Every structure is written in structure tokens, then in C-alpha cells.
Short mmCIF file of C-alpha atoms in Angstrom, two decimals:
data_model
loop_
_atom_site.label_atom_id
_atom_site.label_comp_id
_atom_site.label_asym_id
_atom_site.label_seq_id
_atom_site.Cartn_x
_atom_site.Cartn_y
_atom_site.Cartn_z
CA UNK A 1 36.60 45.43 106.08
CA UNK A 2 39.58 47.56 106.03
CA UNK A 3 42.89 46.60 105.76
CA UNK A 4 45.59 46.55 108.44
CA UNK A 5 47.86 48.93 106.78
CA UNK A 6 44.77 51.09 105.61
CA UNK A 7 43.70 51.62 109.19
CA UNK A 8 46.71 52.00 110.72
CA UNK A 9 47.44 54.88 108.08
CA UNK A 10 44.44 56.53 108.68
CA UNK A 11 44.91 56.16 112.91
CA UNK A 12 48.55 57.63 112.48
CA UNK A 13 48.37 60.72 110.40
CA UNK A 14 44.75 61.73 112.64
CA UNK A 15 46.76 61.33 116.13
CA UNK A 16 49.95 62.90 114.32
CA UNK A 17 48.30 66.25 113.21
CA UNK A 18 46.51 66.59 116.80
CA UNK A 19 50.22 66.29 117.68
CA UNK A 20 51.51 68.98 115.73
CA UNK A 21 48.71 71.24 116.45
CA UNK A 22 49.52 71.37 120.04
CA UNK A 23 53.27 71.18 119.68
CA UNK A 24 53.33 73.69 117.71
CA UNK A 25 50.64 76.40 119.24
CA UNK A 26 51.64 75.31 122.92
CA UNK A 27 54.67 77.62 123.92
CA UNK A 28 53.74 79.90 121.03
CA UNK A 29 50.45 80.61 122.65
CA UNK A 30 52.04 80.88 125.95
CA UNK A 31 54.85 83.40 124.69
CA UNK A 32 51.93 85.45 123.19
CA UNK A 33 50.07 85.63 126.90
CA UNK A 34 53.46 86.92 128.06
CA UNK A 35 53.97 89.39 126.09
CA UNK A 36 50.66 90.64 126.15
CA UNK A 37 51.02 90.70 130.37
CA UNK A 38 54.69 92.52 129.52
CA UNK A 39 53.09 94.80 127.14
CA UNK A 40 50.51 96.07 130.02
CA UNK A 41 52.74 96.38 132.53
CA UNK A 42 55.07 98.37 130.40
CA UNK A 43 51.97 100.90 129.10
CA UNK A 44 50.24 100.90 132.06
CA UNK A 45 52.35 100.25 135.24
CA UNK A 46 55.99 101.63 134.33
CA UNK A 47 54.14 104.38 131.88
CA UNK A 48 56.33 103.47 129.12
CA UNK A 49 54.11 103.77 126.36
CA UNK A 50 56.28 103.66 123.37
CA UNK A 51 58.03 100.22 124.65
CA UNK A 52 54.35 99.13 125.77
CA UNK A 53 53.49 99.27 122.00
CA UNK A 54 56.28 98.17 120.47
CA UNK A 55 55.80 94.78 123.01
CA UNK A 56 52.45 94.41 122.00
CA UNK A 57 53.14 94.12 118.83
CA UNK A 58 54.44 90.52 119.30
CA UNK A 59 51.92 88.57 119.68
CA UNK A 60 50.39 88.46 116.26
CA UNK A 61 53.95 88.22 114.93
CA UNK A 62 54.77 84.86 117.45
CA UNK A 63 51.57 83.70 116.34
CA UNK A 64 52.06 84.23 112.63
CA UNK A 65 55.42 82.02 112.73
CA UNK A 66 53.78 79.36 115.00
CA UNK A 67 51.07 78.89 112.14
CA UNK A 68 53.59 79.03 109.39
CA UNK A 69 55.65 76.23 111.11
CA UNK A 70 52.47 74.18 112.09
CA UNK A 71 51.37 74.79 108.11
CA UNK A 72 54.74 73.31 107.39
CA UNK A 73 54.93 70.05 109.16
CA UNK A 74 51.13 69.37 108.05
CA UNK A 75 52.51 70.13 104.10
CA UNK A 76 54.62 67.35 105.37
CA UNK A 77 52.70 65.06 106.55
CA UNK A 78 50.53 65.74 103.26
CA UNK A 79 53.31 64.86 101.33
CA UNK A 80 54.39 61.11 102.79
CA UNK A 81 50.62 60.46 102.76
CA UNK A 82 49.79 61.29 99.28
CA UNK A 83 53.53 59.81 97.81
CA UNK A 84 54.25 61.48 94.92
CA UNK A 85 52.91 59.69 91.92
CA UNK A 86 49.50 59.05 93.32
CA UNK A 87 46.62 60.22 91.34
CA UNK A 88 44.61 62.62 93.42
CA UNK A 89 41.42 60.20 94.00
CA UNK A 90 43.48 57.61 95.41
CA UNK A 91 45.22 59.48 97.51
CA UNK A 92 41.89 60.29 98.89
CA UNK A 93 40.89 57.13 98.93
CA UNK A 94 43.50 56.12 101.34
CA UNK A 95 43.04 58.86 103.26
CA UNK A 96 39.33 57.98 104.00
CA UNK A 97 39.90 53.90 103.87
CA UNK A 98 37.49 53.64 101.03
CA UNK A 99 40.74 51.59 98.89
#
């Protein structure tokens, strides 16, 4: 049988990086879906090529900060689960609830 704090551990960080995940790829995704829908209107509608380009370029670049930011918090959350000074197979031991 586990342990309260064991369990409770494990519960938290699962339910906190589900939280991050979406917090962080949320309005990123959205901003990317904009400025694809900008981008065409720009190349296609206005005929502005150059600017249509240059707007569709954002996307991977909102993207790419969204996942550095979401790799972030989850090096965080990495961190205050592991504690520095754990040996590496119990930190995975806690991590599974096999300590």
C-alpha cells in the first residue's frame, strides 16, 4: 500500500504537467491560427505577398517559444520532484510509488 505523501506526489505532478501543457500551448496555438488566417488574407486577398510571407513566418516561431517555455516549467517541476541530492533510482522510485 502506498503512502499518503507518495500518492499524493505522484497525483500532483501528473495533474500539474497536464496543466502546463495546456497553459502553455493554449493562446500560443491560437496566436499561430491567427496568423496563419492573417497571413492568407494578406497573400491572397489584399495581394500583398511580401507581408503575406513575412506573417507566415510566425507561426513556427510562436510555437517554438511556447515549447521552450512549456520545456521550462516541466525542467521545473523535474527539479522539486527529484530534490537535489537524490540518487537517480530513488527519484524514480518516487516518481512511480514503488518507495
Amino acid at each position: 500500500m502506498e503512502g499518503k505523501q507518495q500518492l499524493t506526489e505522484r497525483d500532483v505532478s501528473g495533474r500539474a504537467t497536464e496543466e502546463v501543457g495546456k497553459q502553455a500551448m493554449g493562446p500560443a496555438f491560437m496566436a499561430a491560427v491567427a496568423s496563419v488566417g492573417l497571413s492568407w488574407y494578406y497573400f491572397f486577398m489584399r495581394g500583398d505577398r511580401e507581408r503575406g510571407i513575412f506573417v507566415g513566418l510566425w507561426p513556427p516561431t510562436i510555437l517554438a517559444f511556447a515549447s521552450y517555455f512549456n520545456q521550462r516549467k516541466m525542467r521545473q517541476q523535474m527539479d522539486t520532484i527529484t530534490r537535489p541530492g537524490t540518487t537517480l533510482k530513488s527519484a524514480i522510485d518516487s516518481m512511480m510509488g514503488n518507495k
